[in-house]
CSV table of C-alpha atoms and ligand atoms in Angstrom, one decimal:
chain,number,residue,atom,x,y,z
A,1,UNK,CA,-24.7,32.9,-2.3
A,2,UNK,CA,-26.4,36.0,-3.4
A,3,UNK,CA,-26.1,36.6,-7.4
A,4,UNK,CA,-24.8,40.6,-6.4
A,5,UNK,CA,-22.4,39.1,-4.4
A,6,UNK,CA,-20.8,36.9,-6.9
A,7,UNK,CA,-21.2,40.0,-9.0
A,8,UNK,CA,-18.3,41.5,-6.7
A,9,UNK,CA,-16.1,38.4,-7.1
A,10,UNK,CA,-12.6,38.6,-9.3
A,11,UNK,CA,-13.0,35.1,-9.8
A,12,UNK,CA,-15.6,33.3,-11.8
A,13,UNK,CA,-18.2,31.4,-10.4
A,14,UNK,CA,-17.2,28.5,-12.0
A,15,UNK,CA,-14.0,28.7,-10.4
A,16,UNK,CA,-14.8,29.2,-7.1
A,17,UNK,CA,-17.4,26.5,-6.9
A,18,UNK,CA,-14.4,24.7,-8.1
A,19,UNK,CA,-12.1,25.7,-5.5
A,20,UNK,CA,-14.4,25.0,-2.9
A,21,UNK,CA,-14.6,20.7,-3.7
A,22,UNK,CA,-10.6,21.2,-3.8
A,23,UNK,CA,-10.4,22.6,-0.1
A,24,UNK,CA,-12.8,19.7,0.8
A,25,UNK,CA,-10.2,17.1,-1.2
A,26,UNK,CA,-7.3,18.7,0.4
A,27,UNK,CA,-8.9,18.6,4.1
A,28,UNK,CA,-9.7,15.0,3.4
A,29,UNK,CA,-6.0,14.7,2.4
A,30,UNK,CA,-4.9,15.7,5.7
A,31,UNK,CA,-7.1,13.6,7.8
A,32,UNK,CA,-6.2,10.8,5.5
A,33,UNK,CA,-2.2,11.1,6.2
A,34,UNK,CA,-3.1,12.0,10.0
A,35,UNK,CA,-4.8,8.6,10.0
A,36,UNK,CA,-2.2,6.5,8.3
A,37,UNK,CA,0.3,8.7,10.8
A,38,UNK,CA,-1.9,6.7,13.3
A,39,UNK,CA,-1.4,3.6,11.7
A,40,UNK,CA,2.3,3.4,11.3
A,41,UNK,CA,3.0,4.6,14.5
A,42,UNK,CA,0.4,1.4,16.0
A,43,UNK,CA,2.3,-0.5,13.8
A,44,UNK,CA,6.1,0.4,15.0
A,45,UNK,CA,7.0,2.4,11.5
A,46,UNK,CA,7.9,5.7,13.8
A,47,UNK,CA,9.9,7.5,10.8
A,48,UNK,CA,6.9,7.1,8.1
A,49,UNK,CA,4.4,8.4,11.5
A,50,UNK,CA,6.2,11.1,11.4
A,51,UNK,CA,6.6,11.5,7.4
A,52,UNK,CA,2.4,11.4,7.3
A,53,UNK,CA,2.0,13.9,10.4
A,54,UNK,CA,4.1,16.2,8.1
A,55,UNK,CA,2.3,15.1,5.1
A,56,UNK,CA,-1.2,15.8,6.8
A,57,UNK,CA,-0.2,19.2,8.1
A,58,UNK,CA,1.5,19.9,4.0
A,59,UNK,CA,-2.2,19.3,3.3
A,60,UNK,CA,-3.9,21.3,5.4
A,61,UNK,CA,-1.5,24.1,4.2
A,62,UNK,CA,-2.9,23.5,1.0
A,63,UNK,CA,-6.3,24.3,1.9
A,64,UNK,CA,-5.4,27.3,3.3
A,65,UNK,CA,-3.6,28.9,0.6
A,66,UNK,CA,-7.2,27.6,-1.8
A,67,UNK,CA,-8.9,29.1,1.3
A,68,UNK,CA,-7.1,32.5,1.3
A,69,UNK,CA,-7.5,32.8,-2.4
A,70,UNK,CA,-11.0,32.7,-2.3
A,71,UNK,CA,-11.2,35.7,0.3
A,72,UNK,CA,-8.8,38.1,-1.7
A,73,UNK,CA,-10.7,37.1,-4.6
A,74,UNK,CA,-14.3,38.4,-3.1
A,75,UNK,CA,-15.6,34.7,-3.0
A,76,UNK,CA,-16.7,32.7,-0.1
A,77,UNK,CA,-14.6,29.6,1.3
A,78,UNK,CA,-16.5,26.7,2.7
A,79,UNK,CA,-14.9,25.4,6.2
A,80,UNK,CA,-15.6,21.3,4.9
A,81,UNK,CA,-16.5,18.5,6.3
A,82,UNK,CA,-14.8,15.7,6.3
A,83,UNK,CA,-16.4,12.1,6.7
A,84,UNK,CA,-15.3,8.6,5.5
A,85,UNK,CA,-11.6,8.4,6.6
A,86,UNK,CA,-9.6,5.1,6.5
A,87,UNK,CA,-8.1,4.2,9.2
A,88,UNK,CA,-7.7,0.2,8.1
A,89,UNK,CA,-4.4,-0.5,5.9
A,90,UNK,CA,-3.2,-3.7,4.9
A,91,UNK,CA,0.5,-3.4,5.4
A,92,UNK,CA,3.2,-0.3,4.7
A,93,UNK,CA,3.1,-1.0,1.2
A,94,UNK,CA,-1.3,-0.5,0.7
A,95,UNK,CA,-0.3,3.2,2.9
A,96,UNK,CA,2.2,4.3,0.4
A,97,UNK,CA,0.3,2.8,-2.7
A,98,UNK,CA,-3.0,4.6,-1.2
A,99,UNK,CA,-1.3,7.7,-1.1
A,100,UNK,CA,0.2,7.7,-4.6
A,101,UNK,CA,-3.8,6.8,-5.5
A,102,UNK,CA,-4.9,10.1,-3.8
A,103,UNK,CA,-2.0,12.3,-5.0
A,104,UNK,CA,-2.5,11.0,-8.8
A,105,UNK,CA,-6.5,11.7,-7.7
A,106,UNK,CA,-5.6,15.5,-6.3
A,107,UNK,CA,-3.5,15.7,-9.6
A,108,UNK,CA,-6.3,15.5,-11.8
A,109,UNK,CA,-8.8,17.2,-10.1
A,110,UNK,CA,-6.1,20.6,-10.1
A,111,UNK,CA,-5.3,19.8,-13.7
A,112,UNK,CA,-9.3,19.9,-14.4
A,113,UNK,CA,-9.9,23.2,-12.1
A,114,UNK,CA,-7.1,24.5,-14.4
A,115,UNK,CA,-8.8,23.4,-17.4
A,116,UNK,CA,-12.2,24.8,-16.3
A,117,UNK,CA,-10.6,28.2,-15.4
A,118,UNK,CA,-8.6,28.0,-19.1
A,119,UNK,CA,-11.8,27.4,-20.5
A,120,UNK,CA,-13.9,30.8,-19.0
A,121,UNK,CA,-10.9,32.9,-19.3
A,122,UNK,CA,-9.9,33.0,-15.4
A,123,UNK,CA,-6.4,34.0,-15.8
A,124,UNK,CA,-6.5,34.8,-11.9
A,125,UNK,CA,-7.3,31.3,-11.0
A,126,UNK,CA,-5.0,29.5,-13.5
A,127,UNK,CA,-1.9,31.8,-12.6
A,128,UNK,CA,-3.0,31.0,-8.5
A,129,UNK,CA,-3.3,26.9,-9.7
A,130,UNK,CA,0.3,27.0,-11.0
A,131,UNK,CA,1.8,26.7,-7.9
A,132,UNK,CA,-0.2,23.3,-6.9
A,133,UNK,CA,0.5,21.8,-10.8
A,134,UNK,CA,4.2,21.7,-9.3
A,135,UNK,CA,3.6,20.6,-6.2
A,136,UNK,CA,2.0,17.6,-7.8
A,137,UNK,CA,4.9,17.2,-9.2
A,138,UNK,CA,6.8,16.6,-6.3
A,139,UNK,CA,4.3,15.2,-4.2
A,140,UNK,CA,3.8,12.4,-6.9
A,141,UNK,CA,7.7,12.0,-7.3
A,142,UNK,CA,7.9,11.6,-3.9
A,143,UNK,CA,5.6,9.1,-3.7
A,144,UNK,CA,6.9,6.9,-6.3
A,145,UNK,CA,10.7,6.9,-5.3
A,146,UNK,CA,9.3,6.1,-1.8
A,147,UNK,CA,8.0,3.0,-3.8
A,148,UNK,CA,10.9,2.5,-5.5
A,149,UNK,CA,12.7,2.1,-2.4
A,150,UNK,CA,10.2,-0.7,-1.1
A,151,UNK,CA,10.7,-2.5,-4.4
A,152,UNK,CA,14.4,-2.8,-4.3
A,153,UNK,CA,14.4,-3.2,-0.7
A,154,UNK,CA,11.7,-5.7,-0.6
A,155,UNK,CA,9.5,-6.8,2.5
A,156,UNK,CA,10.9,-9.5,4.0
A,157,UNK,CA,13.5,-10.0,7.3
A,158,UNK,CA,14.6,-6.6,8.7
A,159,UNK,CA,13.4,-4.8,5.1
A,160,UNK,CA,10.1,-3.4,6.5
A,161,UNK,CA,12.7,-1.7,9.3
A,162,UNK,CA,14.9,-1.0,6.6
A,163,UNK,CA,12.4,0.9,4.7
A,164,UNK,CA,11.0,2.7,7.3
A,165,UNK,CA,14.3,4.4,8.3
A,166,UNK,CA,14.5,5.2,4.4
A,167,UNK,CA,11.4,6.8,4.4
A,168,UNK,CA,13.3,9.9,6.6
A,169,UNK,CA,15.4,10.2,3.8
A,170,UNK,CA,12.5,12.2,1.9
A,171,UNK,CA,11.4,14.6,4.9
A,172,UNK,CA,13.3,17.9,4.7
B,201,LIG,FE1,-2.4,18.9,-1.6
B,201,LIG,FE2,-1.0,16.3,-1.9
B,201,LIG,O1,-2.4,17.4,-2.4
């Protein structure tokens, strides 16, 4: 990008270069749940299908709103690609456990673009984050109650049915 350009920006560079790996995490979120939507539905869990399809669409929300930012800011979005999906889990349990990996992941990596924007005196950018610092929140609540659930519920006999139904007891 052209120095006078970034010149223009009401971001900081920093920020938006920032921004940019976060759209690419967030698209590889969505393709991720889409993928483990796949999964569960091959492998007859039709209510936590449908909690990833929602989960992977969530995520591509996300990117958006990083994506939308960037243009009222003056900045230029990157349109990512997205490569090294998993499409291989070992049971209902490795899904949700993978996904409380990536949330915790997506945590940290808002929590750093927060610190980085702190740090150069982007108020812009850290008021615009505060949103996503809460959704992590909840995301990663989610996630662990969801957990829980398939701890007290346990694996065995009719509990992987059991839990699956559960599972529609966190979509709104
Ligand atoms: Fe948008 Fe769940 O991270």
């Amino acid at each position: 990008m052209k120095d006078i350009a970034r010149q223009g920006m009401s971001i900081k560079v920093e920020s938006m270069d920032l921004l940019n790996s976060q759209i690419k995490m967030e698209a590889h979120a969505s393709a991720t749940y889409l993928a483990m939507a796949s999964w569960c539905d091959q492998n007859g869990f039709f209510t936590s299908a449908k909690f990833f399809r929602k989960q992977s669409e969530e995520e591509r929300e996300h990117m958006m709103k990083i994506f939308d930012f960037l243009i009222d800011a003056g900045g230029s979005p990157f349109s990512p690609e997205v490569t090294g999906i998993n499409h291989d889990y070992a049971s209902i349990v490795d899904v949700f456990e993978s996904t409380l990996d990536h949330e915790i992941a997506v945590t940290k990596s808002i929590h750093n673009i927060v610190m980085k924007a702190r740090e150069v005196g982007d108020i812009a950018t850290e008021r615009f984050l505060d949103w996503f610092v809460m959704e992590q929140v909840e995301e990663e609540n989610t996630i662990r109650d969801i957990l829980d659930m398939i701890s007290v519920t346990g694996t065995e006999g009719v509990g992987l049915q059991v839990i699956d139904d559960h599972v529609g007891n966190w979509m709104d």
